[in-house]
Amino acid sequence: MGPGIRLRHHALRLGGMLLALTLFSHGDVSAQIGGAEQSCINEQNKGFAKVVKARGKSIGKCIKDATKTKLDPGMSLEECLSADRGGKAAKAEQKARSELTAACVEPLPSFGVSDPNTIARVALEKELALVHAIFGSDLDTVILSANDPNTKQASKCQVDATKATQKCQDAKLKEFNKCKKAGLKDGSITNVSGLEACMGADPKHKILKACVTKLGDTLQKKCTGTSIADSFPGECSDSADPNALASCLDILVECGVCLAWNEVDALGRNCDLFDDGQANQSCVIVRGDTFQIPSAVQPAETPGTPGVVVDPNSSLLTQFGDPNFSLNNVSYTRWRFDGPEQTPDAILIVVAGFGGGANNFKILIENLIIRMLKDHDLVIEVWGFHRRSNQLEDREGVLIADALGDPLVALDWYYGAELGLTLHPALAAGPNRRALFYNTSDDIPFLANWTSQVFSRDIDAVVDVARGVARNSNVFLGGHSAGTGFTARYAASDFNLTGVGDPQPGYAKLRGLVLFEGHAGRTGSALSADSLDRIEAKFDGGLFGAVRDNAPRCVDGTTACTIETEAVDCLGQVPPKCTLPETAYAAVPGLSP
C-alpha cells in the first residue's frame, strides 16, 4: 500500500450481528493449567487452522476454475466461494467440532476457549474477508481469464498470488499453535496475556520465509509487468510494484489472523498495532448492531395497538409466545467502525427494495464506510431500516442454525416437512417446530392498515435518532428499487398531523436523498376525486375487511359489496365505495415459500 491511511476490514459479522463467543473467564491464573485443559485449548486452534486451510484451498480452486471457465454451470465465482464444492471444508469443520467437543470437558479452562461451533463460522468469514480485501467486492468481473492471451499472464498472477498469500496465512496460524502448545506445556502461558504474546512468534523464521521470501519471490516472478491496480483492485490497489504488493498482502493476512484469534480465543490484542506496528487504522472492523425502538404509530387491528386482542388460536402466538406482544416497533441496524464510538460526519439511512431487508446492503455498506475514511477522511455510518413487516419473519430456527454453523438445520426449519425429514434435534430441543408461514388473508389482515404514512412515520423515528447522533444533523435517506418509493414518500410527507400551522415536510430533516436503481414512483397525473375516495375507503377499514375475508367490502370492513352496486351496498357509509380484495403481502412464484 502507498502512504496514507491503510484500512483492513475483516467481516466477521453474520446477519448484521457480532459472532458471540463464550468466554468462561478473563481472569489471570498463576499456576500451570492441567493436561486436559491444555488439550482443550490446543485442540481449538489446531482445528481452526485446519478449517481455514480447507476453506482457503476451496476458495483458491474457485478462483483458478473461474480463470479457466470451469465453474459449475450457472454458478458465479462469488457463489462458489461459499459453496464448498467437494465438501472438504465441511469435513474439516465437522472433525474440528467433534474433536474439540471431545477434548473440552468439565472443568473447562478459565481462558482461551470459545464455543466449538464458532470455528467454522469464523474460518469462512475470515477467508471471504481476505479474498475480498485482495480483489475487491466484485470478484466475477475482477478475476481475469486464463484463456485470453491478453490476460493470461495477469490471470496467472492472480491465482499464484492467492495461493502464496494463503500459505503465508497457514504459516502464521501454525507458528501460533506451536508457540501456544509449548507455552502451555512449560507453564509460561497461564492466562490471556500469555496467549496474546504468541501472536506473531516466529523463532525459526518460518513466517518470514513464507510471508516475505516466498510471497515476494512469487509476485516478482508471476506479477512483474502486470497492472496491480487492475489485477488487485482491493486494499492493495495502490501498491507500486510486486514488492510493495507482497508487503501489503502480508499486512492483510496479519490483520485477518489477529482478528480471528481475538474471536476464536477470546483475546483482546490491538490488531491495528499488530498488523504493521502503527496506530493508523490499518486494521479495522465495521460492525453492525441492531436496535429496536417503539413506534409512535399504532395502526388499527395491529397487535400492540390499544384494544387489539390477538386470537388465542392465531399462529402469531406460536411465533411470539406472549399474547401481549407488540408489532408497533421500529428496527434498524447501525453499521459503524468498531471500537470507541465516534461522532459520524454523516449518517445514511437506507431502505431495501421488494422482498429485501437491511442486510442486502451489507457488503456495499462495509466498503462505503471504509472508502469514505480512506479517500475522504470522513467518518460515516449507515443505518439499515427494517420495515415493520420484517418482524413477521419466523427466524428462530435460522438463528439456531447460524449459531451451530449448520445449514441443514436451516433447510429443515424451512422445508423439512416438504422433504420428509425428521425434525432436527437442534430444532426439537429449541422451538420444537418448523417455520411458520402466514397466509395472505386472514392470518395477518392488519397489514392492510400499514399505510405509506405508517412507514413514513416509522422512518421518521429513525431519522430523529440519527439527527441526534450525526455531526450537524447530517442525515441522508436512501433506498434501493422499491425502497426509493419509501424514500421519496418520506421526503414528501407532512408530519404536522394537527392540520394547524405550517407543514413539517420530511425533506426538511434531511441533507439529501440517495436513490439506487429506482425512480421513487409518481402518480403521473393528479388523482381524481373517485380515486381519492377509494384510497380513503381502503384505509379507513375497507381493505382490512377485504383482505381478511378475501372478498369485496365496504368501508366498515364487514358489508359485502360489488363495484357495480356499491352505491346501494355501501349506502350511508363514508365514502360509499367498495374495496376489492388483495393479498396481505406479495407472493412471487419461485421466490416466496
CSV table of C-alpha atoms in Angstrom, one decimal, residues 110-470:
chain,number,residue,atom,x,y,z
A,110,SER,CA,-10.5,-20.5,32.6
A,111,PHE,CA,-9.3,-18.7,29.5
A,112,GLY,CA,-8.8,-19.0,25.7
A,113,VAL,CA,-11.9,-21.1,24.9
A,114,SER,CA,-14.8,-20.3,22.7
A,115,ASP,CA,-17.9,-22.2,21.6
A,116,PRO,CA,-16.8,-25.1,19.3
A,117,ASN,CA,-19.3,-24.0,16.6
A,118,THR,CA,-17.5,-20.7,16.3
A,119,ILE,CA,-14.6,-22.2,14.5
A,120,ALA,CA,-16.4,-23.0,11.2
A,121,ARG,CA,-18.1,-19.6,11.1
A,122,VAL,CA,-15.0,-17.5,11.8
A,123,ALA,CA,-13.0,-19.5,9.3
A,124,LEU,CA,-15.4,-19.0,6.5
A,125,GLU,CA,-15.9,-15.3,7.2
A,126,LYS,CA,-12.2,-14.7,7.6
A,127,GLU,CA,-11.4,-16.3,4.2
A,128,LEU,CA,-14.1,-14.4,2.5
A,129,ALA,CA,-12.9,-11.2,4.0
A,130,LEU,CA,-9.4,-11.9,2.9
A,131,VAL,CA,-10.2,-12.6,-0.7
A,132,HIS,CA,-12.4,-9.5,-0.9
A,133,ALA,CA,-9.7,-7.4,0.7
A,134,ILE,CA,-7.4,-8.6,-2.0
A,135,PHE,CA,-9.7,-8.4,-5.1
A,136,GLY,CA,-12.5,-6.1,-4.0
A,137,SER,CA,-16.2,-6.8,-3.8
A,138,ASP,CA,-16.9,-7.8,-7.4
A,139,LEU,CA,-14.8,-10.9,-8.0
A,140,ASP,CA,-16.8,-12.0,-11.0
A,141,THR,CA,-15.5,-9.1,-13.1
A,142,VAL,CA,-12.1,-8.8,-11.5
A,143,ILE,CA,-10.8,-12.3,-11.9
A,144,LEU,CA,-9.3,-12.5,-15.4
A,145,SER,CA,-9.4,-15.2,-18.0
A,146,ALA,CA,-6.5,-17.6,-18.5
A,147,ASN,CA,-7.9,-18.5,-21.9
A,148,ASP,CA,-7.4,-15.0,-23.3
A,149,PRO,CA,-3.8,-14.3,-24.5
A,150,ASN,CA,-4.2,-10.7,-23.4
A,151,THR,CA,-5.0,-11.5,-19.8
A,152,LYS,CA,-3.3,-14.9,-19.4
A,153,GLN,CA,-0.3,-13.6,-17.5
A,154,ALA,CA,-2.3,-11.4,-15.2
A,155,SER,CA,-4.7,-14.3,-14.6
A,156,LYS,CA,-1.8,-16.5,-13.6
A,157,CYS,CA,-0.5,-13.7,-11.3
A,158,GLN,CA,-3.9,-13.6,-9.5
A,159,VAL,CA,-4.1,-17.4,-9.0
A,160,ASP,CA,-0.5,-17.7,-7.7
A,161,ALA,CA,-0.7,-14.6,-5.5
A,162,THR,CA,-3.8,-16.1,-3.9
A,163,LYS,CA,-2.1,-19.4,-3.3
A,164,ALA,CA,1.1,-17.8,-1.9
A,165,THR,CA,-0.9,-15.5,0.4
A,166,GLN,CA,-2.8,-18.4,1.8
A,167,LYS,CA,0.5,-20.3,2.5
A,168,CYS,CA,1.6,-17.2,4.4
A,169,GLN,CA,-1.5,-17.3,6.4
A,170,ASP,CA,-1.1,-21.0,7.1
A,171,ALA,CA,2.4,-20.4,8.4
A,172,LYS,CA,1.2,-17.7,10.8
A,173,LEU,CA,-1.6,-20.0,12.2
A,174,LYS,CA,0.8,-22.9,12.5
A,175,GLU,CA,3.5,-21.0,14.4
A,176,PHE,CA,0.9,-19.5,16.8
A,177,ASN,CA,-0.3,-23.0,17.6
A,178,LYS,CA,3.3,-24.2,18.2
A,179,CYS,CA,4.0,-21.4,20.5
A,180,LYS,CA,0.8,-21.9,22.4
A,181,LYS,CA,1.3,-25.6,22.8
A,182,ALA,CA,4.9,-25.2,24.1
A,183,GLY,CA,4.0,-22.3,26.4
A,184,LEU,CA,1.1,-24.2,28.0
A,185,LYS,CA,3.3,-27.3,28.4
A,186,ASP,CA,6.2,-25.5,30.1
A,187,GLY,CA,3.9,-23.3,32.2
A,188,SER,CA,4.9,-20.0,30.6
A,189,ILE,CA,1.4,-19.4,29.4
A,190,THR,CA,-1.2,-19.3,32.2
A,191,ASN,CA,-3.5,-16.5,31.0
A,192,VAL,CA,-4.9,-14.5,28.1
A,193,SER,CA,-1.8,-12.3,28.0
A,194,GLY,CA,0.4,-15.3,27.5
A,195,LEU,CA,-1.7,-16.4,24.5
A,196,GLU,CA,-1.5,-12.9,23.0
A,197,ALA,CA,2.3,-13.0,23.3
A,198,CYS,CA,2.3,-16.0,20.9
A,199,MET,CA,0.7,-13.9,18.1
A,200,GLY,CA,3.5,-13.3,15.6
A,201,ALA,CA,6.0,-15.5,17.3
A,202,ASP,CA,8.5,-16.8,14.7
A,203,PRO,CA,11.5,-18.4,16.4
A,204,LYS,CA,12.7,-20.4,13.4
A,205,HIS,CA,11.8,-17.7,10.8
A,206,LYS,CA,9.2,-19.8,9.1
A,207,ILE,CA,6.7,-16.9,8.9
A,208,LEU,CA,9.5,-14.7,7.4
A,209,LYS,CA,10.2,-17.4,4.8
A,210,ALA,CA,6.5,-17.9,3.8
A,211,CYS,CA,5.3,-14.2,4.0
A,212,VAL,CA,8.4,-12.4,2.8
A,213,THR,CA,10.7,-14.6,0.9
A,214,LYS,CA,8.3,-16.9,-0.9
A,215,LEU,CA,5.5,-14.5,-1.2
A,216,GLY,CA,7.8,-11.8,-2.6
A,217,ASP,CA,9.5,-14.2,-5.0
A,218,THR,CA,6.2,-15.5,-6.3
A,219,LEU,CA,4.9,-12.0,-7.0
A,220,GLN,CA,8.2,-10.9,-8.6
A,221,LYS,CA,8.1,-14.0,-10.9
A,222,LYS,CA,4.4,-14.1,-11.7
A,223,CYS,CA,3.3,-10.5,-11.5
A,224,THR,CA,6.1,-8.3,-12.9
A,225,GLY,CA,4.6,-6.4,-15.8
A,226,THR,CA,1.1,-6.9,-14.6
A,227,SER,CA,-1.1,-3.9,-13.6
A,228,ILE,CA,-1.5,-4.3,-9.9
A,229,ALA,CA,-4.3,-1.7,-9.8
A,230,ASP,CA,-6.3,-3.8,-12.4
A,231,SER,CA,-5.4,-7.3,-11.1
A,232,PHE,CA,-5.7,-6.5,-7.3
A,233,PRO,CA,-8.3,-3.7,-7.0
A,234,GLY,CA,-8.9,-4.2,-3.3
A,235,GLU,CA,-7.0,-2.7,-0.5
A,236,CYS,CA,-3.6,-3.2,-2.1
A,237,SER,CA,-4.5,-1.5,-5.4
A,238,ASP,CA,-2.1,1.4,-4.8
A,239,SER,CA,1.0,-0.9,-4.4
A,240,ALA,CA,3.7,0.4,-6.7
A,241,ASP,CA,5.4,-2.9,-7.6
A,242,PRO,CA,5.4,-6.6,-6.7
A,243,ASN,CA,7.5,-6.0,-3.5
A,244,ALA,CA,5.0,-3.4,-2.2
A,245,LEU,CA,2.1,-5.7,-3.1
A,246,ALA,CA,3.8,-8.5,-1.1
A,247,SER,CA,4.1,-6.2,1.9
A,248,CYS,CA,0.5,-5.2,1.6
A,249,LEU,CA,-0.8,-8.7,1.3
A,250,ASP,CA,1.3,-9.7,4.4
A,251,ILE,CA,-0.4,-6.8,6.3
A,252,LEU,CA,-3.8,-8.0,5.2
A,253,VAL,CA,-3.1,-11.5,6.5
A,254,GLU,CA,-1.6,-10.2,9.7
A,255,CYS,CA,-4.7,-8.2,10.4
A,256,GLY,CA,-7.0,-11.1,9.5
A,257,VAL,CA,-5.4,-13.7,11.7
A,258,CYS,CA,-5.2,-11.2,14.6
A,259,LEU,CA,-8.9,-10.5,14.4
A,260,ALA,CA,-9.6,-14.2,14.0
A,261,TRP,CA,-7.5,-15.1,17.1
A,262,ASN,CA,-9.3,-12.4,19.0
A,263,GLU,CA,-12.6,-14.1,18.1
A,264,VAL,CA,-11.7,-17.7,18.4
A,265,ASP,CA,-9.5,-17.5,21.5
A,266,ALA,CA,-11.4,-14.6,23.1
A,267,LEU,CA,-8.3,-12.4,23.1
A,268,GLY,CA,-8.0,-8.6,23.1
A,269,ARG,CA,-4.9,-7.8,21.1
A,270,ASN,CA,-4.9,-4.4,19.4
A,271,CYS,CA,-4.9,-5.6,15.7
A,272,ASP,CA,-4.4,-2.1,14.4
A,273,LEU,CA,-1.0,-2.1,16.1
A,274,PHE,CA,-0.3,-5.7,15.5
A,275,ASP,CA,-0.6,-5.8,11.7
A,276,ASP,CA,2.1,-3.1,10.9
A,277,GLY,CA,3.2,-1.7,14.2
A,278,GLN,CA,1.4,1.6,13.7
A,279,ALA,CA,-1.8,3.1,15.1
A,280,ASN,CA,-3.0,4.1,11.7
A,281,GLN,CA,-6.4,2.4,11.4
A,282,SER,CA,-5.0,-0.2,9.0
A,283,CYS,CA,-6.9,-3.0,10.7
A,284,VAL,CA,-10.5,-2.0,11.5
A,285,ILE,CA,-13.8,-3.8,11.8
A,286,VAL,CA,-17.1,-2.5,10.5
A,287,ARG,CA,-19.7,-3.8,13.0
A,288,GLY,CA,-23.5,-3.9,12.7
A,289,ASP,CA,-25.7,-3.7,15.8
A,290,THR,CA,-29.5,-3.9,15.5
A,291,PHE,CA,-31.7,-1.7,17.7
A,292,GLN,CA,-35.5,-1.7,18.2
A,293,ILE,CA,-37.4,1.4,19.4
A,294,PRO,CA,-41.1,1.9,19.9
A,295,SER,CA,-43.1,3.5,17.1
A,296,ALA,CA,-45.5,6.3,17.8
A,297,VAL,CA,-47.8,4.8,15.1
A,298,GLN,CA,-50.5,2.4,16.3
A,299,PRO,CA,-52.4,1.3,13.2
A,300,ALA,CA,-55.9,-0.3,13.7
A,301,GLU,CA,-56.1,-4.0,14.3
A,302,THR,CA,-52.3,-4.3,14.8
A,303,PRO,CA,-51.1,-6.3,17.8
A,304,GLY,CA,-49.8,-3.8,20.3
A,305,THR,CA,-52.3,-1.2,19.4
A,306,PRO,CA,-54.6,-0.4,22.5
A,307,GLY,CA,-57.7,-2.6,22.4
A,308,VAL,CA,-56.4,-5.2,20.0
A,309,VAL,CA,-56.7,-8.7,21.3
A,310,VAL,CA,-54.8,-11.5,19.5
A,311,ASP,CA,-56.9,-14.6,18.7
A,312,PRO,CA,-55.7,-17.3,21.1
A,313,ASN,CA,-55.7,-19.7,18.1
A,314,SER,CA,-53.6,-17.5,16.0
A,315,SER,CA,-50.2,-18.6,14.7
A,316,LEU,CA,-48.9,-15.3,15.9
A,317,LEU,CA,-48.9,-16.6,19.5
A,318,THR,CA,-46.8,-19.6,18.3
A,319,GLN,CA,-44.2,-17.3,17.0
A,320,PHE,CA,-44.2,-14.6,19.6
A,321,GLY,CA,-45.4,-16.5,22.7
A,322,ASP,CA,-46.7,-13.7,24.9
A,323,PRO,CA,-50.2,-12.6,23.9
A,324,ASN,CA,-49.2,-9.0,24.8
A,325,PHE,CA,-46.5,-8.7,22.1
A,326,SER,CA,-46.4,-5.6,20.0
A,327,LEU,CA,-45.7,-5.1,16.3
A,328,ASN,CA,-45.6,-1.3,16.7
A,329,ASN,CA,-41.8,-1.2,16.7
A,330,VAL,CA,-39.1,0.3,14.5
A,331,SER,CA,-35.8,-1.6,14.0
A,332,TYR,CA,-32.6,-0.5,12.3
A,333,THR,CA,-29.1,-1.9,12.0
A,334,ARG,CA,-26.4,0.6,12.7
A,335,TRP,CA,-23.1,-0.1,10.8
A,336,ARG,CA,-20.1,1.8,12.1
A,337,PHE,CA,-16.4,1.3,12.9
A,338,ASP,CA,-15.8,-0.9,15.9
A,339,GLY,CA,-14.1,0.5,19.0
A,340,PRO,CA,-14.8,3.7,20.9
A,341,GLU,CA,-17.8,5.5,19.5
A,342,GLN,CA,-17.0,8.4,17.2
A,343,THR,CA,-19.3,11.2,16.1
A,344,PRO,CA,-20.0,10.5,12.5
A,345,ASP,CA,-19.6,13.2,9.9
A,346,ALA,CA,-22.8,12.0,8.3
A,347,ILE,CA,-25.3,9.1,8.5
A,348,LEU,CA,-27.0,7.5,5.6
A,349,ILE,CA,-30.3,5.6,6.4
A,350,VAL,CA,-31.2,3.1,3.7
A,351,VAL,CA,-34.4,1.3,2.9
A,352,ALA,CA,-34.3,-2.1,1.0
A,353,GLY,CA,-36.4,-2.9,-2.1
A,354,PHE,CA,-39.1,-5.5,-2.7
A,355,GLY,CA,-38.5,-8.7,-0.8
A,356,GLY,CA,-35.3,-7.3,0.7
A,357,GLY,CA,-34.0,-6.4,4.1
A,358,ALA,CA,-31.3,-4.1,5.6
A,359,ASN,CA,-28.7,-6.8,5.3
A,360,ASN,CA,-29.0,-6.6,1.5
A,361,PHE,CA,-26.7,-3.6,1.8
A,362,LYS,CA,-24.1,-5.2,4.0
A,363,ILE,CA,-21.2,-5.5,1.5
A,364,LEU,CA,-21.9,-2.1,0.0
A,365,ILE,CA,-22.1,-0.5,3.4
A,366,GLU,CA,-18.8,-2.1,4.6
A,367,ASN,CA,-17.0,-0.9,1.6
A,368,LEU,CA,-18.6,2.5,1.6
A,369,ILE,CA,-17.7,3.2,5.2
A,370,ILE,CA,-14.1,2.2,4.7
A,371,ARG,CA,-13.7,4.1,1.4
A,372,MET,CA,-15.1,7.3,2.8
A,373,LEU,CA,-12.5,7.3,5.6
A,374,LYS,CA,-9.7,6.2,3.3
A,375,ASP,CA,-10.5,8.5,0.3
A,376,HIS,CA,-12.1,11.5,2.1
A,377,ASP,CA,-11.1,11.3,5.8
A,378,LEU,CA,-14.7,11.2,6.7
A,379,VAL,CA,-16.3,9.0,9.4
A,380,ILE,CA,-19.8,8.0,8.2
A,381,GLU,CA,-22.3,5.5,9.5
A,382,VAL,CA,-25.0,3.7,7.5
A,383,TRP,CA,-28.2,2.6,9.2
A,384,GLY,CA,-30.3,-0.1,7.6
A,385,PHE,CA,-34.0,0.4,8.1
A,386,HIS,CA,-36.1,-2.7,8.8
A,387,ARG,CA,-39.7,-2.4,7.7
A,388,ARG,CA,-42.1,-3.4,10.5
A,389,SER,CA,-43.3,-6.3,8.4
A,390,ASN,CA,-39.8,-7.9,8.9
A,391,GLN,CA,-41.0,-8.7,12.5
A,392,LEU,CA,-43.2,-11.4,11.0
A,393,GLU,CA,-40.3,-13.4,9.6
A,394,ASP,CA,-40.1,-16.5,11.7
A,395,ARG,CA,-36.4,-16.8,12.1
A,396,GLU,CA,-35.9,-18.7,15.4
A,397,GLY,CA,-34.7,-21.9,13.6
A,398,VAL,CA,-32.4,-20.0,11.3
A,399,LEU,CA,-30.7,-18.3,14.3
A,400,ILE,CA,-30.2,-21.8,15.8
A,401,ALA,CA,-28.7,-22.9,12.5
A,402,ASP,CA,-26.4,-19.9,12.4
A,403,ALA,CA,-25.2,-20.5,16.0
A,404,LEU,CA,-24.4,-24.1,15.1
A,405,GLY,CA,-22.9,-23.2,11.7
A,406,ASP,CA,-25.1,-26.0,10.2
A,407,PRO,CA,-27.1,-25.2,7.0
A,408,LEU,CA,-29.0,-28.5,7.3
A,409,VAL,CA,-30.8,-27.1,10.4
A,410,ALA,CA,-31.9,-24.1,8.3
A,411,LEU,CA,-33.0,-26.4,5.5
A,412,ASP,CA,-35.1,-28.5,7.9
A,413,TRP,CA,-36.5,-25.3,9.5
A,414,TYR,CA,-37.9,-24.1,6.2
A,415,TYR,CA,-38.5,-27.2,4.1
A,416,GLY,CA,-38.2,-30.2,6.4
A,417,ALA,CA,-41.9,-31.2,6.1
A,418,GLU,CA,-41.8,-31.0,2.3
A,419,LEU,CA,-38.6,-33.0,2.2
A,420,GLY,CA,-40.0,-35.7,4.6
A,421,LEU,CA,-37.2,-35.0,7.2
A,422,THR,CA,-37.3,-36.0,10.8
A,423,LEU,CA,-37.3,-32.8,12.9
A,424,HIS,CA,-33.6,-32.0,13.6
A,425,PRO,CA,-32.6,-32.5,17.2
A,426,ALA,CA,-31.5,-28.9,17.5
A,427,LEU,CA,-35.0,-27.7,16.5
A,428,ALA,CA,-36.7,-30.3,18.7
A,429,ALA,CA,-34.7,-29.1,21.7
A,430,GLY,CA,-35.5,-25.5,20.9
A,431,PRO,CA,-38.8,-24.4,19.5
A,432,ASN,CA,-39.9,-28.0,18.7
A,433,ARG,CA,-41.4,-27.0,15.4
A,434,ARG,CA,-40.6,-25.6,12.0
A,435,ALA,CA,-41.0,-22.2,10.5
A,436,LEU,CA,-44.5,-20.6,10.4
A,437,PHE,CA,-45.7,-19.1,7.1
A,438,TYR,CA,-48.7,-16.8,7.3
A,439,ASN,CA,-51.3,-16.9,4.7
A,440,THR,CA,-52.1,-13.9,2.6
A,441,SER,CA,-55.6,-13.2,4.0
A,442,ASP,CA,-57.0,-13.9,7.5
A,443,ASP,CA,-53.7,-14.7,9.3
A,444,ILE,CA,-52.4,-11.1,9.2
A,445,PRO,CA,-55.0,-8.8,7.6
A,446,PHE,CA,-53.8,-5.9,9.8
A,447,LEU,CA,-51.0,-5.4,7.2
A,448,ALA,CA,-53.8,-3.6,5.2
A,449,ASN,CA,-53.6,-0.8,7.7
A,450,TRP,CA,-49.9,-0.3,7.4
A,451,THR,CA,-50.2,2.6,5.0
A,452,SER,CA,-47.5,4.7,3.4
A,453,GLN,CA,-47.9,7.2,6.2
A,454,VAL,CA,-47.3,4.5,8.8
A,455,PHE,CA,-43.9,3.6,7.2
A,456,SER,CA,-43.0,7.3,6.8
A,457,ARG,CA,-43.6,7.9,10.5
A,458,ASP,CA,-41.6,4.7,11.3
A,459,ILE,CA,-38.7,6.1,9.2
A,460,ASP,CA,-39.1,9.4,10.9
A,461,ALA,CA,-38.4,7.8,14.3
A,462,VAL,CA,-35.0,6.6,12.9
A,463,VAL,CA,-34.3,9.9,11.3
A,464,ASP,CA,-34.8,11.7,14.6
A,465,VAL,CA,-32.4,9.3,16.4
A,466,ALA,CA,-29.8,9.7,13.6
A,467,ARG,CA,-30.0,13.5,13.7
A,468,GLY,CA,-29.1,13.4,17.3
A,469,VAL,CA,-26.0,11.3,16.6
A,470,ALA,CA,-24.6,12.8,13.3
